[in-house]
Short mmCIF file of C-alpha atoms in Angstrom, two decimals:
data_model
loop_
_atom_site.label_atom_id
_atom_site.label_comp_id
_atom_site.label_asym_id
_atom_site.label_seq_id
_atom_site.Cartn_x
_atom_site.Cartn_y
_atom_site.Cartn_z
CA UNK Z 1 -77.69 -29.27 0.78
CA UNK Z 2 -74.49 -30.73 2.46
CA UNK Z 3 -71.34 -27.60 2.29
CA UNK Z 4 -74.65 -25.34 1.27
CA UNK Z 5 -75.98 -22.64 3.87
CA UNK Z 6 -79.88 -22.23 3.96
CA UNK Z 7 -81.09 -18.82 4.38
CA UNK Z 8 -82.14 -19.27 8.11
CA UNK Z 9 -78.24 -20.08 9.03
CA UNK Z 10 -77.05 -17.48 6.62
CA UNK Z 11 -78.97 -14.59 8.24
CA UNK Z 12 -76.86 -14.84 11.47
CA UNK Z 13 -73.15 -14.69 10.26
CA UNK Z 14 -70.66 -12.85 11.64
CA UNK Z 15 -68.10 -11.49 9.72
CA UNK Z 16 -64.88 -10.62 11.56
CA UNK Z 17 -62.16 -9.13 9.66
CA UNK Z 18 -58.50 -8.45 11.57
CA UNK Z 19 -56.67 -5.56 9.48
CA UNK Z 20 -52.93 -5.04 8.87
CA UNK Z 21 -51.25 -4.95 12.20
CA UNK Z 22 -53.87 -6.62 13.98
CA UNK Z 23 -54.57 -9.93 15.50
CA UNK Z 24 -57.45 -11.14 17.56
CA UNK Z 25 -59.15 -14.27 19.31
CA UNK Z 26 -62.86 -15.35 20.14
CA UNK Z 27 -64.40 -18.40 21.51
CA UNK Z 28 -67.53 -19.63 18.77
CA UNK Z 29 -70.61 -20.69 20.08
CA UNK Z 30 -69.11 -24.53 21.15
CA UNK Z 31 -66.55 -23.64 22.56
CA UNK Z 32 -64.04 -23.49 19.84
CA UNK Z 33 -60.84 -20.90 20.58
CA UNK Z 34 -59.89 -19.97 17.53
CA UNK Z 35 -56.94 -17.26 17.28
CA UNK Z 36 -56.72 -14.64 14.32
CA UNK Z 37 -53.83 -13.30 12.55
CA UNK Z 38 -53.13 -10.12 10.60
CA UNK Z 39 -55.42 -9.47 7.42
CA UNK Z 40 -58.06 -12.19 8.58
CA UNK Z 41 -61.62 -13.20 7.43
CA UNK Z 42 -63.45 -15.71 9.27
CA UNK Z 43 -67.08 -16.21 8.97
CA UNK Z 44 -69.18 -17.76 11.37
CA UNK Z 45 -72.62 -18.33 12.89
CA UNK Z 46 -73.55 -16.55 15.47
CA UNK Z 47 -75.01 -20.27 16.51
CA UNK Z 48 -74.09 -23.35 15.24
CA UNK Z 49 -77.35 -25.47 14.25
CA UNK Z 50 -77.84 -28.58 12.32
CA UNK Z 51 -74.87 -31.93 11.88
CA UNK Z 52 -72.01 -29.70 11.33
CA UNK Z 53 -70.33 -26.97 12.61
CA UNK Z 54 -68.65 -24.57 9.55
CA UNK Z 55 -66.64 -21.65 9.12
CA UNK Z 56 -65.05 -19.91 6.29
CA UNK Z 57 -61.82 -18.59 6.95
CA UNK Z 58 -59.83 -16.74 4.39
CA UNK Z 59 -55.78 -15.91 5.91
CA UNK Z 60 -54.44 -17.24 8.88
CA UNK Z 61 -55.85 -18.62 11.77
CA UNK Z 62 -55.17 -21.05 15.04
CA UNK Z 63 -58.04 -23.31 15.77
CA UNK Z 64 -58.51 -25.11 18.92
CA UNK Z 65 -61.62 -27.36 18.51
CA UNK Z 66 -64.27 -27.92 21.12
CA UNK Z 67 -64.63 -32.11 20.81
CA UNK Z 68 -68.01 -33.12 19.61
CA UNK Z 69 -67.49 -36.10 17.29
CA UNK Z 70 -71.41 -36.01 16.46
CA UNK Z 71 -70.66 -32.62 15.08
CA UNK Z 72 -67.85 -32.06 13.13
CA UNK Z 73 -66.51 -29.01 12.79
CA UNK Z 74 -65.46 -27.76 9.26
CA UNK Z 75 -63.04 -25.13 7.73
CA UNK Z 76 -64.05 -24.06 4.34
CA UNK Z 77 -60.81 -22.30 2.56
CA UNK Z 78 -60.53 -20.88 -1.00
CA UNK Z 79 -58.40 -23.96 -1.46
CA UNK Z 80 -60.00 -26.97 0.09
CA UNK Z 81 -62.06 -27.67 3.70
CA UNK Z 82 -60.67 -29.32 6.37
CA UNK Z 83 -62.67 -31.53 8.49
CA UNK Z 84 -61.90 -31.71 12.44
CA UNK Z 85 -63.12 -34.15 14.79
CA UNK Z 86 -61.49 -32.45 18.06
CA UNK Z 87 -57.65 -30.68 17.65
CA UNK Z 88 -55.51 -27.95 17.74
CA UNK Z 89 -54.23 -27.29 13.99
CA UNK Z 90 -53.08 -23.58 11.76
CA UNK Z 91 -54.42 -22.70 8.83
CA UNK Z 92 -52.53 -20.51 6.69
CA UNK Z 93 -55.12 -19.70 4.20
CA UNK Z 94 -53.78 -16.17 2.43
CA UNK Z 95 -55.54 -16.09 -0.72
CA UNK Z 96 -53.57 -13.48 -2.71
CA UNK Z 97 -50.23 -15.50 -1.49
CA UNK Z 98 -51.73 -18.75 -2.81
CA UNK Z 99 -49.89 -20.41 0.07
CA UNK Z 100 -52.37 -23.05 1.34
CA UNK Z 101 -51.05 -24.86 4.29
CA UNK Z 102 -52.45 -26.51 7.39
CA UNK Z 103 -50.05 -27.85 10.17
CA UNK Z 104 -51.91 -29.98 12.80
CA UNK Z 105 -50.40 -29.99 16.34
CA UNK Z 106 -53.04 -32.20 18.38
CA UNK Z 107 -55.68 -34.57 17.18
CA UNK Z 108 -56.64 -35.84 13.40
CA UNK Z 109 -58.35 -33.55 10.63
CA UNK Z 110 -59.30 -34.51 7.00
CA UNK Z 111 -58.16 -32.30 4.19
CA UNK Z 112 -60.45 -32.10 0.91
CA UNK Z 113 -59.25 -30.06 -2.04
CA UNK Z 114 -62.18 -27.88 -3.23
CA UNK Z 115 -61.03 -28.35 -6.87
CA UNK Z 116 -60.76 -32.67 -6.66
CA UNK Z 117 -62.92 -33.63 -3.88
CA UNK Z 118 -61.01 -37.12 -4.71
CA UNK Z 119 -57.82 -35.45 -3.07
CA UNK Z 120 -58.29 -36.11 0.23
CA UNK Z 121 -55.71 -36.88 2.91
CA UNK Z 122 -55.88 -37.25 6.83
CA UNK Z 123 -53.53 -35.10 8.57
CA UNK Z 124 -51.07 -36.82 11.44
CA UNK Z 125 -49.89 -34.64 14.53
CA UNK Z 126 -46.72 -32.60 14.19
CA UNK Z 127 -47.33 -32.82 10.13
CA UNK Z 128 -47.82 -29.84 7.94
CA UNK Z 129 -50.14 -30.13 4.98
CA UNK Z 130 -49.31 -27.90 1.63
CA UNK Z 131 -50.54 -27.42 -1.70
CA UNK Z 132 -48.11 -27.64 -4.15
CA UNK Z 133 -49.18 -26.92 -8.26
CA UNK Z 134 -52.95 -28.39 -7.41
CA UNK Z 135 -51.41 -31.33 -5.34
CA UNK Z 136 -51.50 -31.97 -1.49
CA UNK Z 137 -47.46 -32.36 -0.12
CA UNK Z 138 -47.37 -33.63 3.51
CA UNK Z 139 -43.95 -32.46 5.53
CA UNK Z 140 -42.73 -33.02 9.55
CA UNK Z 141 -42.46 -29.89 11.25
CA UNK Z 142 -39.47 -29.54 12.69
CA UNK Z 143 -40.13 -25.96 13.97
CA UNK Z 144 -42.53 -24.52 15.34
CA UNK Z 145 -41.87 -21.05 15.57
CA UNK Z 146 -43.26 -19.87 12.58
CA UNK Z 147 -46.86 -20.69 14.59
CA UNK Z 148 -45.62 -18.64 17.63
CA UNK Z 149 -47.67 -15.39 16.00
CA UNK Z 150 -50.59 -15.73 18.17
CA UNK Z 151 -47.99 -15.28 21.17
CA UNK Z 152 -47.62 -11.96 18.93
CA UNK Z 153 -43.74 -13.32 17.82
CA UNK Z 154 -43.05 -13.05 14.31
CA UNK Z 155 -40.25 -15.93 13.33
CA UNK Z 156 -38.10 -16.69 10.29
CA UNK Z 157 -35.79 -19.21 9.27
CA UNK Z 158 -34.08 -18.90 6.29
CA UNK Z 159 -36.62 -16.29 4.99
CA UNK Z 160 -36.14 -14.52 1.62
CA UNK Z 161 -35.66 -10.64 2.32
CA UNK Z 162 -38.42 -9.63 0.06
CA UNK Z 163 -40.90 -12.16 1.60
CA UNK Z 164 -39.80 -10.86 5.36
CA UNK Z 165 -41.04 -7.62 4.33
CA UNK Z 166 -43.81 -9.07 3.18
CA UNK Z 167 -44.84 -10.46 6.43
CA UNK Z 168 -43.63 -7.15 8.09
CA UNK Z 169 -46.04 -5.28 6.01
CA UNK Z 170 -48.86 -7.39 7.10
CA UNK Z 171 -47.60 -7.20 11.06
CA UNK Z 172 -47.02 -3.60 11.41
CA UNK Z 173 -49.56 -2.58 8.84
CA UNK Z 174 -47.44 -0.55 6.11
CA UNK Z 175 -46.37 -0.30 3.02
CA UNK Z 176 -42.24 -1.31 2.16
CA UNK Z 177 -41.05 -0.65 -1.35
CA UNK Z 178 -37.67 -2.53 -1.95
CA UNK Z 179 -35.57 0.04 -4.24
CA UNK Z 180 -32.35 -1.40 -3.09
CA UNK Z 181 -31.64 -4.64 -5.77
CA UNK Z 182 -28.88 -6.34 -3.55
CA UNK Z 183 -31.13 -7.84 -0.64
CA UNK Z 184 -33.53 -9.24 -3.07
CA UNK Z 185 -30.98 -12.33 -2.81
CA UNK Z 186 -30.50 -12.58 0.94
CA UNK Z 187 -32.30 -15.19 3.57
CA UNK Z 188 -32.52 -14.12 6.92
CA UNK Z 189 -33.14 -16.18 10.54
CA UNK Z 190 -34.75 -14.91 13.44
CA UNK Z 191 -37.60 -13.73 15.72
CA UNK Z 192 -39.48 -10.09 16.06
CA UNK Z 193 -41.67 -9.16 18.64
CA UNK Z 194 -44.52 -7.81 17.34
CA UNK Z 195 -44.58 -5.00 20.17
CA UNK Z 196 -41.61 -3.90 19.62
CA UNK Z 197 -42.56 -2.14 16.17
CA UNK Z 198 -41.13 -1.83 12.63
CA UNK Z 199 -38.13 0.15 13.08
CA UNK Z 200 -36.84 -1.87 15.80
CA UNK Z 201 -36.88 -4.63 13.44
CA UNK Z 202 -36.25 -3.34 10.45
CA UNK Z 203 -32.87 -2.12 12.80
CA UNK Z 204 -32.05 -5.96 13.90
CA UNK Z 205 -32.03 -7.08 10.12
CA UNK Z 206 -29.76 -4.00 9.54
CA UNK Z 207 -27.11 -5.52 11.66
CA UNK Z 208 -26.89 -8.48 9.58
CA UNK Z 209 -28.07 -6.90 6.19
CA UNK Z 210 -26.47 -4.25 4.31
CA UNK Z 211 -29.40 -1.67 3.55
CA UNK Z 212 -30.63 1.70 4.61
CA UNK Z 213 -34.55 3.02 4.86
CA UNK Z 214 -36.44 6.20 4.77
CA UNK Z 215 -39.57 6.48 6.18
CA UNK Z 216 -42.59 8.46 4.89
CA UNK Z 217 -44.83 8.90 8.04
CA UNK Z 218 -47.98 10.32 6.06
CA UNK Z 219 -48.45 7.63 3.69
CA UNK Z 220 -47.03 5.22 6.13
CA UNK Z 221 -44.71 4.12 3.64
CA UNK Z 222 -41.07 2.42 4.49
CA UNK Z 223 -38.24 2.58 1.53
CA UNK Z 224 -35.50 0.03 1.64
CA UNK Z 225 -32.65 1.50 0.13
#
């Protein structure tokens, strides 16, 4: 049936998933590039058969679509599907941080919501698409550094401290356990390089933030204090 899988297609999916700290990239069968971020799922056929051309993604991910516009090529979310005809769009699909957002650089996709197939908008270049209490909310992008991560650049601007380590968690794959109340409050600005590891960045935001941390190396653990 049309979204279904039949068993033949199902047998041959792969099922890549990036850990904390990682990041990856992989041409699919057509041709697609598609480019991975930290704690990624994407599922795929080892083959793509029949009118359309789906994956199932569940975190982040940078797709740059091979044009077939007999084919299109589908992203199935937790959240909705987006429907591509031939672009270069990011999905930030993250289902524990019920952020849902899709920001389309090149090209035209069609967002569905999953829960109201009625709720369905088509995306414009250099517009970001997110889902807002059920309901689609289409913004400009005015920045674009926040999609530099493939590049392996981690960006903020005007970031809440707790949601930076957040982010930093997923990056450099540990755990951070804010015990120090005062940053809760504070936004931050700026850009990490992935290579250049945790403490190096958690030393940059130390300039500009008052805090102090304690590492425990066993249970890769960082304290904010």
């Amino acid at each position: 049936g049309k979204g279904g899988i039949t068993k033949d297609t199902a047998r041959v999916m792969n099922r890549l998933v990036i850990p904390r700290g990682g990041e990856f990239n992989l041409t699919l069968s057509d041709g697609t590039h598609v480019w991975l971020n930290a704690e990624t799922e994407l599922r795929y056929p080892v083959q793509f058969n029949g009118k359309e051309r789906v994956v199932y993604l569940k975190g982040e991910a940078y797709f740059d679509v091979k044009k077939n516009k007999s084919r299109p090529f589908i992203v199935h979310t937790d959240a909705y599907s987006i429907e591509v005809l031939g672009t270069k769009f990011n999905v930030d699909a993250y289902p524990e941080t019920e952020k849902f957002e899709t920001t389309l650089m090149h090209g035209s996709v069609k967002v569905t919501l999953k829960a109201d197939s009625s709720q369905t908008v088509i995306l414009k270049p250099d517009h970001k698409l997110s889902l807002e209490k059920g309901r689609f909310v289409m913004t400009k992008v005015e920045d674009y550094n926040p999609y530099r991560w493939k590049e392996g650049l981690i960006c903020f601007s005007d970031e809440s401290f707790p949601n930076i380590m957040k982010d930093f968690e997923k990056y450099y794959g540990v755990k951070i356990v804010i015990e120090n109340k005062n940053v809760l409050q504070i936004n931050f600005t700026g850009k990490f390089r992935q290579t250049d590891g945790i403490d190096y960045a958690l030393r940059i935001l130390q300039k500009n933030i008052d805090f102090q941390y304690e590492k425990d190396n066993e249970k890769q653990i960082i304290y904010i204090k």
